[in-house]
PDB file of C-alpha atoms in Angstrom:
ATOM      1  CA  MET A   1     -11.481  -8.059 -59.838  1.00  0.00           C
ATOM      2  CA  LYS A   2     -10.634  -4.584 -58.574  1.00  0.00           C
ATOM      3  CA  ALA A   3      -7.042  -3.767 -59.418  1.00  0.00           C
ATOM      4  CA  ARG A   4      -4.985  -0.998 -57.851  1.00  0.00           C
ATOM      5  CA  PHE A   5      -4.352   0.871 -61.064  1.00  0.00           C
ATOM      6  CA  LEU A   6      -6.635   3.460 -62.564  1.00  0.00           C
ATOM      7  CA  VAL A   7      -6.206   4.261 -66.230  1.00  0.00           C
ATOM      8  CA  PRO A   8      -9.129   6.223 -67.696  1.00  0.00           C
ATOM      9  CA  LYS A   9     -10.640   5.240 -71.006  1.00  0.00           C
ATOM     10  CA  ARG A  10      -9.198   7.214 -73.883  1.00  0.00           C
ATOM     11  CA  LYS A  11     -10.186   7.426 -77.512  1.00  0.00           C
ATOM     12  CA  ILE A  12      -7.753   7.936 -80.344  1.00  0.00           C
ATOM     13  CA  SER A  13      -8.227  10.921 -82.613  1.00  0.00           C
ATOM     14  CA  GLY A  14      -6.350  11.539 -85.833  1.00  0.00           C
ATOM     15  CA  GLY A  15      -5.766   7.951 -86.898  1.00  0.00           C
ATOM     16  CA  ASN A  16      -3.063   6.032 -85.033  1.00  0.00           C
ATOM     17  CA  MET A  17      -1.412   9.108 -83.538  1.00  0.00           C
ATOM     18  CA  GLY A  18      -2.069   8.085 -79.949  1.00  0.00           C
ATOM     19  CA  ARG A  19      -1.609   4.334 -80.172  1.00  0.00           C
ATOM     20  CA  LEU A  20       0.850   2.635 -77.838  1.00  0.00           C
ATOM     21  CA  ILE A  21       2.968  -0.269 -79.064  1.00  0.00           C
ATOM     22  CA  VAL A  22       4.734  -2.341 -76.420  1.00  0.00           C
ATOM     23  CA  SER A  23       7.155  -5.053 -77.510  1.00  0.00           C
ATOM     24  CA  VAL A  24       8.401  -7.866 -75.299  1.00  0.00           C
ATOM     25  CA  LEU A  25      11.616  -9.175 -76.839  1.00  0.00           C
ATOM     26  CA  GLY A  26      14.728 -11.230 -76.202  1.00  0.00           C
ATOM     27  CA  PRO A  27      16.875 -13.934 -77.803  1.00  0.00           C
ATOM     28  CA  LYS A  28      16.251 -16.547 -75.105  1.00  0.00           C
ATOM     29  CA  GLY A  29      13.208 -18.756 -74.816  1.00  0.00           C
ATOM     30  CA  GLY A  30      11.432 -19.373 -71.532  1.00  0.00           C
ATOM     31  CA  VAL A  31      12.326 -16.035 -69.927  1.00  0.00           C
ATOM     32  CA  GLY A  32       8.748 -14.783 -69.681  1.00  0.00           C
ATOM     33  CA  LYS A  33       7.977 -12.868 -72.879  1.00  0.00           C
ATOM     34  CA  SER A  34       4.495 -14.323 -73.173  1.00  0.00           C
ATOM     35  CA  THR A  35       3.857 -14.032 -69.429  1.00  0.00           C
ATOM     36  CA  LEU A  36       4.626 -10.307 -69.472  1.00  0.00           C
ATOM     37  CA  SER A  37       2.762  -9.747 -72.747  1.00  0.00           C
ATOM     38  CA  ARG A  38      -0.373 -11.221 -71.200  1.00  0.00           C
ATOM     39  CA  LEU A  39       0.057  -9.226 -68.004  1.00  0.00           C
ATOM     40  CA  ILE A  40       0.423  -5.919 -69.859  1.00  0.00           C
ATOM     41  CA  ALA A  41      -2.499  -6.666 -72.177  1.00  0.00           C
ATOM     42  CA  THR A  42      -4.747  -7.667 -69.274  1.00  0.00           C
ATOM     43  CA  ALA A  43      -3.928  -4.550 -67.243  1.00  0.00           C
ATOM     44  CA  TYR A  44      -4.764  -2.184 -70.089  1.00  0.00           C
ATOM     45  CA  ALA A  45      -7.861  -4.181 -71.072  1.00  0.00           C
ATOM     46  CA  ASN A  46      -9.107  -3.932 -67.491  1.00  0.00           C
ATOM     47  CA  SER A  47      -8.692  -0.171 -67.857  1.00  0.00           C
ATOM     48  CA  ASP A  48     -11.023  -0.191 -70.901  1.00  0.00           C
ATOM     49  CA  TRP A  49      -8.368   0.157 -73.578  1.00  0.00           C
ATOM     50  CA  THR A  50      -8.846  -1.789 -76.798  1.00  0.00           C
ATOM     51  CA  VAL A  51      -5.995  -4.284 -76.764  1.00  0.00           C
ATOM     52  CA  LYS A  52      -4.521  -6.964 -78.991  1.00  0.00           C
ATOM     53  CA  ILE A  53      -1.523  -9.276 -78.627  1.00  0.00           C
ATOM     54  CA  ALA A  54       0.550  -9.726 -81.777  1.00  0.00           C
ATOM     55  CA  ASP A  55       2.155 -13.163 -81.385  1.00  0.00           C
ATOM     56  CA  PHE A  56       5.342 -13.384 -83.448  1.00  0.00           C
ATOM     57  CA  ASN A  57       6.113 -16.944 -82.394  1.00  0.00           C
ATOM     58  CA  THR A  58       4.186 -18.327 -85.354  1.00  0.00           C
ATOM     59  CA  LYS A  59       5.264 -21.922 -84.696  1.00  0.00           C
ATOM     60  CA  GLN A  60       4.213 -22.253 -81.057  1.00  0.00           C
ATOM     61  CA  LYS A  61       1.547 -19.491 -81.028  1.00  0.00           C
ATOM     62  CA  THR A  62       1.816 -19.335 -77.243  1.00  0.00           C
ATOM     63  CA  SER A  63      -0.247 -16.172 -76.770  1.00  0.00           C
ATOM     64  CA  VAL A  64      -2.741 -17.137 -79.467  1.00  0.00           C
ATOM     65  CA  ASN A  65      -3.411 -20.426 -77.689  1.00  0.00           C
ATOM     66  CA  TRP A  66      -3.643 -18.637 -74.323  1.00  0.00           C
ATOM     67  CA  ALA A  67      -6.251 -16.227 -75.727  1.00  0.00           C
ATOM     68  CA  ALA A  68      -8.266 -19.197 -76.982  1.00  0.00           C
ATOM     69  CA  ARG A  69      -8.169 -20.775 -73.507  1.00  0.00           C
ATOM     70  CA  ARG A  70      -9.310 -17.454 -72.055  1.00  0.00           C
ATOM     71  CA  ILE A  71     -12.362 -17.416 -74.321  1.00  0.00           C
ATOM     72  CA  HIS A  72     -13.108 -21.082 -73.577  1.00  0.00           C
ATOM     73  CA  GLN A  73     -12.969 -20.419 -69.824  1.00  0.00           C
ATOM     74  CA  GLY A  74     -15.182 -17.329 -70.135  1.00  0.00           C
ATOM     75  CA  VAL A  75     -12.561 -15.012 -68.639  1.00  0.00           C
ATOM     76  CA  THR A  76     -13.178 -11.316 -69.157  1.00  0.00           C
ATOM     77  CA  PRO A  77     -12.167  -8.936 -70.532  1.00  0.00           C
ATOM     78  CA  GLU A  78     -11.583 -10.818 -73.753  1.00  0.00           C
ATOM     79  CA  ILE A  79      -8.104 -10.215 -75.184  1.00  0.00           C
ATOM     80  CA  PRO A  80      -7.679 -11.048 -78.866  1.00  0.00           C
ATOM     81  CA  ALA A  81      -4.377 -12.452 -80.072  1.00  0.00           C
ATOM     82  CA  GLU A  82      -3.212 -13.193 -83.586  1.00  0.00           C
ATOM     83  CA  ALA A  83      -0.060 -14.596 -85.155  1.00  0.00           C
ATOM     84  CA  PHE A  84       1.969 -12.087 -87.160  1.00  0.00           C
ATOM     85  CA  CYS A  85       5.102 -12.321 -89.291  1.00  0.00           C
ATOM     86  CA  SER A  86       5.478  -8.649 -90.149  1.00  0.00           C
ATOM     87  CA  MET A  87       5.218  -5.313 -88.351  1.00  0.00           C
ATOM     88  CA  LYS A  88       3.626  -3.816 -91.471  1.00  0.00           C
ATOM     89  CA  LYS A  89       0.439  -5.720 -90.733  1.00  0.00           C
ATOM     90  CA  VAL A  90       0.605  -4.898 -87.034  1.00  0.00           C
ATOM     91  CA  MET A  91       0.790  -1.181 -87.806  1.00  0.00           C
ATOM     92  CA  LYS A  92      -2.567  -1.427 -89.576  1.00  0.00           C
ATOM     93  CA  GLU A  93      -4.330  -2.759 -86.469  1.00  0.00           C
ATOM     94  CA  PRO A  94      -6.926  -0.302 -85.037  1.00  0.00           C
ATOM     95  CA  TYR A  95      -6.311  -1.101 -81.363  1.00  0.00           C
ATOM     96  CA  GLU A  96      -5.277   1.479 -78.767  1.00  0.00           C
ATOM     97  CA  LEU A  97      -2.603  -0.887 -77.452  1.00  0.00           C
ATOM     98  CA  VAL A  98      -0.773  -3.588 -79.375  1.00  0.00           C
ATOM     99  CA  VAL A  99       1.529  -5.853 -77.375  1.00  0.00           C
ATOM    100  CA  CYS A 100       4.103  -7.595 -79.563  1.00  0.00           C
ATOM    101  CA  ASP A 101       5.069 -10.958 -78.072  1.00  0.00           C
ATOM    102  CA  GLY A 102       8.390 -11.635 -79.792  1.00  0.00           C
ATOM    103  CA  ARG A 103       9.891 -14.957 -80.691  1.00  0.00           C
ATOM    104  CA  PRO A 104      13.163 -16.189 -79.131  1.00  0.00           C
ATOM    105  CA  ASP A 105      15.733 -14.780 -81.541  1.00  0.00           C
ATOM    106  CA  SER A 106      17.446 -11.576 -82.585  1.00  0.00           C
ATOM    107  CA  ASP A 107      16.692 -11.576 -86.299  1.00  0.00           C
ATOM    108  CA  ALA A 108      15.519  -8.773 -88.583  1.00  0.00           C
ATOM    109  CA  THR A 109      11.915  -9.180 -87.443  1.00  0.00           C
ATOM    110  CA  SER A 110      12.878  -8.449 -83.835  1.00  0.00           C
ATOM    111  CA  LEU A 111      14.696  -5.332 -85.005  1.00  0.00           C
ATOM    112  CA  ASP A 112      11.622  -4.179 -86.952  1.00  0.00           C
ATOM    113  CA  ILE A 113       9.455  -4.722 -83.871  1.00  0.00           C
ATOM    114  CA  ALA A 114      11.896  -2.824 -81.659  1.00  0.00           C
ATOM    115  CA  LYS A 115      12.091   0.149 -84.014  1.00  0.00           C
ATOM    116  CA  ALA A 116       8.304   0.422 -84.283  1.00  0.00           C
ATOM    117  CA  ALA A 117       7.651   0.028 -80.548  1.00  0.00           C
ATOM    118  CA  ASP A 118       7.177   2.863 -78.078  1.00  0.00           C
ATOM    119  CA  VAL A 119       8.352   0.592 -75.247  1.00  0.00           C
ATOM    120  CA  ILE A 120      10.675  -2.424 -75.383  1.00  0.00           C
ATOM    121  CA  ILE A 121      10.397  -4.839 -72.471  1.00  0.00           C
ATOM    122  CA  ILE A 122      13.289  -7.287 -72.068  1.00  0.00           C
ATOM    123  CA  PRO A 123      12.534 -10.002 -69.501  1.00  0.00           C
ATOM    124  CA  CYS A 124      15.329 -11.957 -67.871  1.00  0.00           C
ATOM    125  CA  GLY A 125      16.344 -13.962 -64.856  1.00  0.00           C
ATOM    126  CA  VAL A 126      18.855 -12.819 -62.262  1.00  0.00           C
ATOM    127  CA  SER A 127      21.734 -15.222 -62.955  1.00  0.00           C
ATOM    128  CA  PHE A 128      24.575 -14.048 -65.183  1.00  0.00           C
ATOM    129  CA  ASP A 129      23.715 -16.839 -67.633  1.00  0.00           C
ATOM    130  CA  ASP A 130      20.316 -15.161 -68.042  1.00  0.00           C
ATOM    131  CA  LEU A 131      21.516 -11.554 -67.887  1.00  0.00           C
ATOM    132  CA  GLU A 132      24.391 -11.671 -70.351  1.00  0.00           C
ATOM    133  CA  PRO A 133      22.514 -12.706 -73.531  1.00  0.00           C
ATOM    134  CA  GLN A 134      19.687 -10.259 -72.820  1.00  0.00           C
ATOM    135  CA  VAL A 135      22.108  -7.363 -72.321  1.00  0.00           C
ATOM    136  CA  LEU A 136      23.992  -8.338 -75.497  1.00  0.00           C
ATOM    137  CA  PHE A 137      20.637  -8.331 -77.306  1.00  0.00           C
ATOM    138  CA  ALA A 138      19.867  -4.842 -75.992  1.00  0.00           C
ATOM    139  CA  ASN A 139      23.324  -3.679 -77.082  1.00  0.00           C
ATOM    140  CA  GLU A 140      22.661  -5.073 -80.548  1.00  0.00           C
ATOM    141  CA  LEU A 141      19.434  -3.073 -80.730  1.00  0.00           C
ATOM    142  CA  LEU A 142      21.359   0.085 -79.846  1.00  0.00           C
ATOM    143  CA  ASN A 143      23.933  -0.647 -82.530  1.00  0.00           C
ATOM    144  CA  ARG A 144      21.082  -0.949 -85.036  1.00  0.00           C
ATOM    145  CA  GLY A 145      19.684   2.475 -84.154  1.00  0.00           C
ATOM    146  CA  VAL A 146      17.108   1.722 -81.439  1.00  0.00           C
ATOM    147  CA  ASN A 147      16.747   4.388 -78.739  1.00  0.00           C
ATOM    148  CA  ARG A 148      18.113   3.259 -75.358  1.00  0.00           C
ATOM    149  CA  ASN A 149      15.394   5.187 -73.525  1.00  0.00           C
ATOM    150  CA  LYS A 150      12.716   2.851 -74.900  1.00  0.00           C
ATOM    151  CA  ILE A 151      14.239  -0.228 -73.236  1.00  0.00           C
ATOM    152  CA  LEU A 152      13.085  -1.522 -69.848  1.00  0.00           C
ATOM    153  CA  PHE A 153      14.436  -4.699 -68.237  1.00  0.00           C
ATOM    154  CA  VAL A 154      12.090  -6.789 -66.079  1.00  0.00           C
ATOM    155  CA  PHE A 155      13.152  -9.644 -63.800  1.00  0.00           C
ATOM    156  CA  ASN A 156      10.965 -12.723 -64.114  1.00  0.00           C
ATOM    157  CA  LYS A 157      10.937 -16.110 -62.372  1.00  0.00           C
ATOM    158  CA  THR A 158      12.928 -14.781 -59.453  1.00  0.00           C
ATOM    159  CA  ALA A 159      13.653 -16.813 -56.322  1.00  0.00           C
ATOM    160  CA  ASP A 160      13.473 -15.594 -52.731  1.00  0.00           C
ATOM    161  CA  SER A 161      17.002 -14.154 -52.669  1.00  0.00           C
ATOM    162  CA  GLN A 162      16.710 -10.374 -52.506  1.00  0.00           C
ATOM    163  CA  VAL A 163      20.487 -10.158 -52.635  1.00  0.00           C
ATOM    164  CA  ALA A 164      20.566 -11.887 -56.042  1.00  0.00           C
ATOM    165  CA  ILE A 165      17.833  -9.583 -57.331  1.00  0.00           C
ATOM    166  CA  GLU A 166      19.625  -6.464 -56.149  1.00  0.00           C
ATOM    167  CA  ASP A 167      22.926  -7.657 -57.619  1.00  0.00           C
ATOM    168  CA  ALA A 168      21.223  -8.233 -60.969  1.00  0.00           C
ATOM    169  CA  ARG A 169      19.518  -4.839 -60.818  1.00  0.00           C
ATOM    170  CA  GLU A 170      22.837  -3.148 -60.066  1.00  0.00           C
ATOM    171  CA  TYR A 171      24.402  -4.905 -63.060  1.00  0.00           C
ATOM    172  CA  ILE A 172      21.646  -3.754 -65.443  1.00  0.00           C
ATOM    173  CA  THR A 173      21.884  -0.147 -64.279  1.00  0.00           C
ATOM    174  CA  SER A 174      25.694  -0.248 -64.472  1.00  0.00           C
ATOM    175  CA  VAL A 175      25.512  -0.986 -68.202  1.00  0.00           C
ATOM    176  CA  GLY A 176      23.124   1.899 -68.726  1.00  0.00           C
ATOM    177  CA  TYR A 177      19.647   0.367 -68.937  1.00  0.00           C
ATOM    178  CA  ALA A 178      16.441   1.008 -67.014  1.00  0.00           C
ATOM    179  CA  VAL A 179      15.107  -1.829 -64.860  1.00  0.00           C
ATOM    180  CA  THR A 180      11.939  -2.153 -62.819  1.00  0.00           C
ATOM    181  CA  GLN A 181      12.044  -2.070 -59.034  1.00  0.00           C
ATOM    182  CA  ASN A 182       9.402  -4.790 -58.916  1.00  0.00           C
ATOM    183  CA  ASP A 183       9.889  -8.340 -60.176  1.00  0.00           C
ATOM    184  CA  LEU A 184       7.829 -11.437 -60.827  1.00  0.00           C
ATOM    185  CA  ALA A 185       8.593 -14.492 -58.708  1.00  0.00           C
ATOM    186  CA  TRP A 186       8.496 -18.107 -59.794  1.00  0.00           C
ATOM    187  CA  LYS A 187       5.220 -19.307 -58.288  1.00  0.00           C
ATOM    188  CA  THR A 188       3.002 -22.291 -59.076  1.00  0.00           C
ATOM    189  CA  GLY A 189      -0.048 -20.048 -58.741  1.00  0.00           C
ATOM    190  CA  TYR A 190       1.099 -18.018 -61.740  1.00  0.00           C
ATOM    191  CA  GLN A 191       1.434 -21.174 -63.837  1.00  0.00           C
ATOM    192  CA  ILE A 192      -2.021 -22.416 -62.867  1.00  0.00           C
ATOM    193  CA  ALA A 193      -3.598 -19.078 -63.763  1.00  0.00           C
ATOM    194  CA  GLN A 194      -2.033 -18.997 -67.221  1.00  0.00           C
ATOM    195  CA  ASN A 195      -3.021 -22.582 -67.897  1.00  0.00           C
ATOM    196  CA  SER A 196      -6.659 -21.466 -67.624  1.00  0.00           C
ATOM    197  CA  GLY A 197      -6.360 -18.400 -69.849  1.00  0.00           C
ATOM    198  CA  ARG A 198      -5.676 -15.917 -67.078  1.00  0.00           C
ATOM    199  CA  SER A 199      -2.763 -13.577 -66.578  1.00  0.00           C
ATOM    200  CA  VAL A 200      -0.492 -13.466 -63.553  1.00  0.00           C
ATOM    201  CA  MET A 201      -2.632 -10.671 -62.056  1.00  0.00           C
ATOM    202  CA  GLU A 202      -5.680 -12.946 -62.143  1.00  0.00           C
ATOM    203  CA  THR A 203      -4.615 -15.823 -59.890  1.00  0.00           C
ATOM    204  CA  LEU A 204      -6.550 -17.223 -56.951  1.00  0.00           C
ATOM    205  CA  TYR A 205      -4.154 -15.572 -54.520  1.00  0.00           C
ATOM    206  CA  LYS A 206      -4.260 -11.891 -53.560  1.00  0.00           C
ATOM    207  CA  THR A 207      -0.562 -11.698 -52.680  1.00  0.00           C
ATOM    208  CA  LEU A 208       0.433 -12.987 -56.120  1.00  0.00           C
ATOM    209  CA  ASN A 209      -2.005 -10.639 -57.840  1.00  0.00           C
ATOM    210  CA  ASP A 210      -0.722  -7.671 -55.844  1.00  0.00           C
ATOM    211  CA  ARG A 211       2.854  -8.432 -56.804  1.00  0.00           C
ATOM    212  CA  ALA A 212       1.956  -8.662 -60.500  1.00  0.00           C
ATOM    213  CA  ILE A 213      -0.082  -5.444 -60.319  1.00  0.00           C
ATOM    214  CA  ASP A 214       2.794  -3.577 -58.680  1.00  0.00           C
ATOM    215  CA  LEU A 215       5.016  -4.667 -61.562  1.00  0.00           C
ATOM    216  CA  VAL A 216       2.566  -3.786 -64.326  1.00  0.00           C
ATOM    217  CA  ASN A 217       1.886  -0.398 -62.731  1.00  0.00           C
ATOM    218  CA  GLU A 218       5.588   0.343 -63.088  1.00  0.00           C
ATOM    219  CA  ILE A 219       5.552  -0.789 -66.713  1.00  0.00           C
ATOM    220  CA  MET A 220       2.434   1.306 -67.397  1.00  0.00           C
ATOM    221  CA  LYS A 221       4.080   4.383 -65.922  1.00  0.00           C
ATOM    222  CA  PHE A 222       7.068   3.809 -68.195  1.00  0.00           C
ATOM    223  CA  GLY A 223       4.656   3.591 -71.139  1.00  0.00           C
ATOM    224  CA  ASN A 224       2.924   6.779 -70.032  1.00  0.00           C
ATOM    225  CA  ASP A 225       6.253   8.588 -70.044  1.00  0.00           C
ATOM    226  CA  LYS A 226       6.867   7.415 -73.620  1.00  0.00           C
ATOM    227  CA  LEU A 227       3.445   8.751 -74.672  1.00  0.00           C
ATOM    228  CA  LYS A 228       4.302  12.101 -73.121  1.00  0.00           C
ATOM    229  CA  GLU A 229       7.590  12.169 -75.019  1.00  0.00           C
ATOM    230  CA  ASN A 230       5.805  11.283 -78.266  1.00  0.00           C
ATOM    231  CA  ALA A 231       3.245  14.031 -77.720  1.00  0.00           C
ATOM    232  CA  ALA A 232       5.982  16.559 -76.996  1.00  0.00           C
ATOM    233  CA  SER A 233       7.830  15.507 -80.135  1.00  0.00           C
ATOM    234  CA  LEU A 234       4.678  15.889 -82.224  1.00  0.00           C
ATOM    235  CA  ASN A 235       4.002  19.327 -80.772  1.00  0.00           C
ATOM    236  CA  SER A 236       7.585  20.410 -81.446  1.00  0.00           C
ATOM    237  CA  SER A 237       7.341  19.179 -85.023  1.00  0.00           C
ATOM    238  CA  CYS A 238       4.067  21.046 -85.424  1.00  0.00           C
ATOM    239  CA  GLN A 239       5.642  24.284 -84.217  1.00  0.00           C
ATOM    240  CA  ARG A 240       8.565  23.933 -86.622  1.00  0.00           C
ATOM    241  CA  ARG A 241       6.159  23.444 -89.521  1.00  0.00           C
ATOM    242  CA  GLN A 242       3.962  26.278 -88.216  1.00  0.00           C
ATOM    243  CA  LYS A 243       0.935  24.204 -89.106  1.00  0.00           C
ATOM    244  CA  PRO A 244      -1.801  22.926 -86.790  1.00  0.00           C
ATOM    245  CA  PHE A 245      -1.328  19.240 -86.013  1.00  0.00           C
ATOM    246  CA  GLY A 246      -4.470  18.626 -83.994  1.00  0.00           C
ATOM    247  CA  LYS A 247      -4.841  17.542 -80.396  1.00  0.00           C
ATOM    248  CA  ALA A 248      -2.111  15.483 -78.790  1.00  0.00           C
ATOM    249  CA  PRO A 249      -3.164  11.981 -77.740  1.00  0.00           C
ATOM    250  CA  PRO A 250      -4.678  11.708 -74.261  1.00  0.00           C
ATOM    251  CA  LEU A 251      -2.234  10.406 -71.694  1.00  0.00           C
ATOM    252  CA  LEU A 252      -2.387   7.797 -69.005  1.00  0.00           C
ATOM    253  CA  LYS A 253      -2.878   9.189 -65.506  1.00  0.00           C
ATOM    254  CA  PHE A 254      -1.930   7.632 -62.176  1.00  0.00           C
TER     255      PHE A 254
END
């Protein structure tokens, strides 16, 4: 499948300096954490990054089971997934991208994931019942020392009402958080794809794939910006120490 994003292959030099960690978190279940984790992992894997999903829902193992279905169906590229209980083990993984698929809670593990991540994706619906707990969760992360600029809200399972989507987007921005301009609709085609080990950009329908690709492009650009900020921070630290730090990690290009 030819996607409409182009991310050149990059190799990491100097250990884990250039690795990207994306977390998909939230206290509610069923809002699309695993759906978005799979989408992000698939997009980067299709761009020749080495990718792994760290599934923190150790009881249900939703992403682990999805990865097994993907192998069974012969879908490529292969995307490994493993259950994890601790970020310490995740940080030892050698992959260029690790996507942390969080469990539905706001416990200490979620805080550890958020602090270690370069990007924090918070999926939610557009009703106030869906928005309120996710925003309260984001506020809790801020109160615990997480950088607001790492957080990106994504609307998932949206209906056809553009008015409802725009109202929800206005609410998220009014409380000071970034939110994507693209969203993921509730479509049977997305469910069918995931049931067979595919992501929502790998359905049988071009229009659904295009919509998912538009969304993941926006998420990837957000991740690219975080890599740029990390590289700038490393360079600044190097200059203060007046010691050579080596080459900054290669960046995504669009």
